[in-house]
Amino acid sequence: MHKMKLSNGIEIPVIGLGVYQSEFGEQTENAVEWALESGYRHIDTAKIYGNEQSVGSAILKSNISRKDIFLTTKLWNNDIRSGKMKEAFNESLEKLQTDYVDLYLIHWPVQGFTEAWKVLEELYFSKKIKVIGVSNFHQNHLSELDKAATVKPMINQIESHPMFNNQELIDYCQEQKITVQAWSPLGGNGTNIISNEILNEIGKKYNKSSAQVIIRWNLQRNVIPLPKSVNKNRIKSNIEVFDFNLTDEDMMRINELNEFKRVGPNPDDFKF
Ligand code: A2P
């Protein structure tokens, strides 16, 4: 798996398996097992997904050394509100059956995120986390964080797919040397982006699916996509994207599909 360097020098595999809405137990364990078998070395989970235990078990069962897998989890909103950041982190470690995570993210910019960031920094300095970052942060949240932070976030994980490419925020982050990860890169399960004619037409030129085109488009704009799948063939095909290049015109046509349509909540107005 190809890697890129983050602002603190740590390398991250450029595609990760997303497990949001993968069920606890066999479904998630299989997805992670198949992903690792097909060459993924980056798994993205969160406390709120309820499947950290399954992710951890699948990693342990694989014969791949822990240090060769980039593992992400996220701090949930209620644990920030109740000031239980450290407890939540330790619980995640326990469920993941590991003694460190590669990446720990503040999941949403809830009130108290600057205090939470201080805890992430402490865990980072004590080497329990290799990379610290945020998720669903807009420019205003990032600049508020900046005022309190000793360590700048290395990652911002945000919604981005062709119908809501979020390019302005991506450009802003990249200017600040914050690497961007895309959640729901394929539009989640509530849209029909995969059947978009233009994406399929572009794919045909390279003998690739529209999903592979979207994943490649992310790589070429230096965004790390985290496609979710629980299907063995789709998991495998989602990383078969290193043997073709989209042209500038292809990239532009995909950028033009933007309809400013989110599939998830707006980070400036969410109620959970
Ligand atoms: P499934 O898990 O059954 O494969 P996103 O990553 O944007 O959240 O999108 C995930 C959705 O897209 C899931 O419903 C997933 O279903 C589906 N999906 C993942 N990979 C592909 C693919 N290569 N082709 C079509 N659908 C896919």
GROMACS .gro file of N, CA and C and ligand atoms in nm, residues 16 18 20-22 27 31 40 160-161 182-191 193-195 209-212 214-215 225-238 263, ligand 1:
model
  159
   16GLY      N    1  -0.779   0.386   0.338
   16GLY     CA    2  -0.811   0.309   0.458
   16GLY      C    3  -0.947   0.243   0.442
   18GLY      N    4  -1.300   0.191   0.578
   18GLY     CA    5  -1.394   0.250   0.673
   18GLY      C    6  -1.487   0.141   0.726
   20TYR      N    7  -1.768   0.230   0.938
   20TYR     CA    8  -1.892   0.290   0.989
   20TYR      C    9  -2.008   0.208   0.934
   21GLN      N   10  -2.097   0.168   1.020
   21GLN     CA   11  -2.213   0.086   0.984
   21GLN      C   12  -2.178  -0.057   0.948
   22SER      N   13  -2.054  -0.100   0.976
   22SER     CA   14  -2.023  -0.243   0.970
   22SER      C   15  -2.062  -0.298   1.106
   27GLN      N   16  -1.940  -0.955   1.081
   27GLN     CA   17  -1.938  -0.868   0.962
   27GLN      C   18  -1.813  -0.779   0.961
   31ALA      N   19  -1.472  -0.813   0.725
   31ALA     CA   20  -1.431  -0.699   0.640
   31ALA      C   21  -1.284  -0.666   0.665
   40TYR      N   22  -0.475  -0.386   0.230
   40TYR     CA   23  -0.499  -0.267   0.314
   40TYR      C   24  -0.408  -0.277   0.437
  160SER      N   25  -1.646   1.411   0.213
  160SER     CA   26  -1.610   1.455   0.078
  160SER      C   27  -1.635   1.344  -0.023
  161HIS      N   28  -1.711   1.376  -0.125
  161HIS     CA   29  -1.742   1.284  -0.236
  161HIS      C   30  -1.782   1.373  -0.353
  182ALA      N   31  -1.119   1.160   0.365
  182ALA     CA   32  -1.259   1.174   0.323
  182ALA      C   33  -1.342   1.061   0.378
  183TRP      N   34  -1.446   1.097   0.457
  183TRP     CA   35  -1.544   0.993   0.496
  183TRP      C   36  -1.659   0.993   0.396
  184SER      N   37  -1.723   0.878   0.385
  184SER     CA   38  -1.825   0.857   0.281
  184SER      C   39  -1.774   0.899   0.143
  185PRO      N   40  -1.655   0.854   0.104
  185PRO     CA   41  -1.602   0.896  -0.026
  185PRO      C   42  -1.690   0.851  -0.143
  186LEU      N   43  -1.768   0.743  -0.120
  186LEU     CA   44  -1.854   0.693  -0.229
  186LEU      C   45  -1.996   0.747  -0.213
  187GLY      N   46  -2.013   0.840  -0.121
  187GLY     CA   47  -2.145   0.900  -0.102
  187GLY      C   48  -2.229   0.828   0.001
  188GLY      N   49  -2.167   0.736   0.077
  188GLY     CA   50  -2.242   0.663   0.179
  188GLY      C   51  -2.342   0.569   0.115
  189ASN      N   52  -2.447   0.533   0.193
  189ASN     CA   53  -2.543   0.441   0.131
  189ASN      C   54  -2.675   0.507   0.095
  190GLY      N   55  -2.679   0.640   0.107
  190GLY     CA   56  -2.805   0.707   0.077
  190GLY      C   57  -2.807   0.777  -0.059
  191THR      N   58  -2.699   0.767  -0.135
  191THR     CA   59  -2.696   0.835  -0.265
  191THR      C   60  -2.673   0.732  -0.375
  193ILE      N   61  -2.433   0.789  -0.626
  193ILE     CA   62  -2.319   0.846  -0.699
  193ILE      C   63  -2.251   0.742  -0.787
  194ILE      N   64  -2.246   0.620  -0.734
  194ILE     CA   65  -2.179   0.511  -0.805
  194ILE      C   66  -2.236   0.492  -0.946
  195SER      N   67  -2.365   0.521  -0.963
  195SER     CA   68  -2.423   0.500  -1.096
  195SER      C   69  -2.419   0.626  -1.183
  209SER      N   70  -1.420   0.076  -1.237
  209SER     CA   71  -1.557   0.109  -1.194
  209SER      C   72  -1.564   0.256  -1.150
  210SER      N   73  -1.687   0.305  -1.136
  210SER     CA   74  -1.702   0.444  -1.091
  210SER      C   75  -1.645   0.460  -0.949
  211ALA      N   76  -1.657   0.356  -0.866
  211ALA     CA   77  -1.602   0.364  -0.729
  211ALA      C   78  -1.450   0.380  -0.737
  212GLN      N   79  -1.388   0.304  -0.826
  212GLN     CA   80  -1.242   0.314  -0.839
  212GLN      C   81  -1.202   0.453  -0.891
  214ILE      N   82  -1.361   0.732  -0.830
  214ILE     CA   83  -1.374   0.825  -0.717
  214ILE      C   84  -1.254   0.812  -0.622
  215ILE      N   85  -1.214   0.689  -0.598
  215ILE     CA   86  -1.102   0.667  -0.506
  215ILE      C   87  -0.973   0.726  -0.567
  225PRO      N   88  -0.894   0.860   0.098
  225PRO     CA   89  -1.031   0.812   0.107
  225PRO      C   90  -1.042   0.692   0.201
  226LEU      N   91  -1.157   0.681   0.267
  226LEU     CA   92  -1.182   0.572   0.360
  226LEU      C   93  -1.309   0.497   0.318
  227PRO      N   94  -1.306   0.432   0.201
  227PRO     CA   95  -1.428   0.365   0.155
  227PRO      C   96  -1.469   0.251   0.248
  228LYS      N   97  -1.599   0.247   0.277
  228LYS     CA   98  -1.653   0.139   0.360
  228LYS      C   99  -1.708   0.030   0.269
  229SER      N  100  -1.677  -0.094   0.302
  229SER     CA  101  -1.747  -0.204   0.239
  229SER      C  102  -1.738  -0.326   0.328
  230VAL      N  103  -1.842  -0.410   0.322
  230VAL     CA  104  -1.836  -0.537   0.395
  230VAL      C  105  -1.837  -0.653   0.295
  231ASN      N  106  -1.818  -0.618   0.168
  231ASN     CA  107  -1.822  -0.718   0.062
  231ASN      C  108  -1.680  -0.746   0.013
  232LYS      N  109  -1.643  -0.874   0.012
  232LYS     CA  110  -1.505  -0.912  -0.018
  232LYS      C  111  -1.455  -0.856  -0.152
  233ASN      N  112  -1.536  -0.873  -0.256
  233ASN     CA  113  -1.491  -0.827  -0.388
  233ASN      C  114  -1.480  -0.675  -0.395
  234ARG      N  115  -1.577  -0.607  -0.333
  234ARG     CA  116  -1.572  -0.460  -0.337
  234ARG      C  117  -1.455  -0.406  -0.253
  235ILE      N  118  -1.430  -0.472  -0.142
  235ILE     CA  119  -1.315  -0.430  -0.058
  235ILE      C  120  -1.188  -0.438  -0.142
  236LYS      N  121  -1.174  -0.550  -0.212
  236LYS     CA  122  -1.052  -0.574  -0.291
  236LYS      C  123  -1.044  -0.472  -0.406
  237SER      N  124  -1.155  -0.454  -0.475
  237SER     CA  125  -1.150  -0.366  -0.594
  237SER      C  126  -1.126  -0.219  -0.554
  238ASN      N  127  -1.166  -0.182  -0.433
  238ASN     CA  128  -1.150  -0.042  -0.393
  238ASN      C  129  -1.003   0.000  -0.375
  263VAL      N  130  -2.424   1.429   0.262
  263VAL     CA  131  -2.501   1.310   0.302
  263VAL      C  132  -2.505   1.301   0.455
  273A2P     P1  133  -2.116  -0.255   0.089
  273A2P     O1  134  -2.063  -0.247   0.229
  273A2P     O2  135  -2.231  -0.349   0.077
  273A2P     O3  136  -2.007  -0.278  -0.013
  273A2P     P2  137  -1.896   0.517   0.170
  273A2P     O4  138  -1.761   0.458   0.177
  273A2P     O5  139  -1.907   0.635   0.085
  273A2P     O6  140  -1.957   0.535   0.305
  273A2P     O7  141  -1.990   0.417   0.091
  273A2P     C1  142  -2.018   0.296   0.138
  273A2P     C2  143  -2.132   0.238   0.058
  273A2P     O8  144  -2.091   0.204  -0.075
  273A2P     C3  145  -2.173   0.113   0.125
  273A2P     O9  146  -2.313   0.103   0.115
  273A2P     C4  147  -2.102   0.004   0.049
  273A2P    O10  148  -2.179  -0.111   0.053
  273A2P     C5  149  -2.094   0.062  -0.092
  273A2P     N1  150  -1.971   0.029  -0.167
  273A2P     C6  151  -1.845   0.019  -0.122
  273A2P     N2  152  -1.760  -0.010  -0.222
  273A2P     C7  153  -1.833  -0.016  -0.334
  273A2P     C8  154  -1.805  -0.040  -0.471
  273A2P     N3  155  -1.681  -0.065  -0.511
  273A2P     N4  156  -1.908  -0.039  -0.559
  273A2P     C9  157  -2.034  -0.016  -0.518
  273A2P     N5  158  -2.068   0.010  -0.392
  273A2P    C10  159  -1.970   0.009  -0.299
   0.00000   0.00000   0.00000
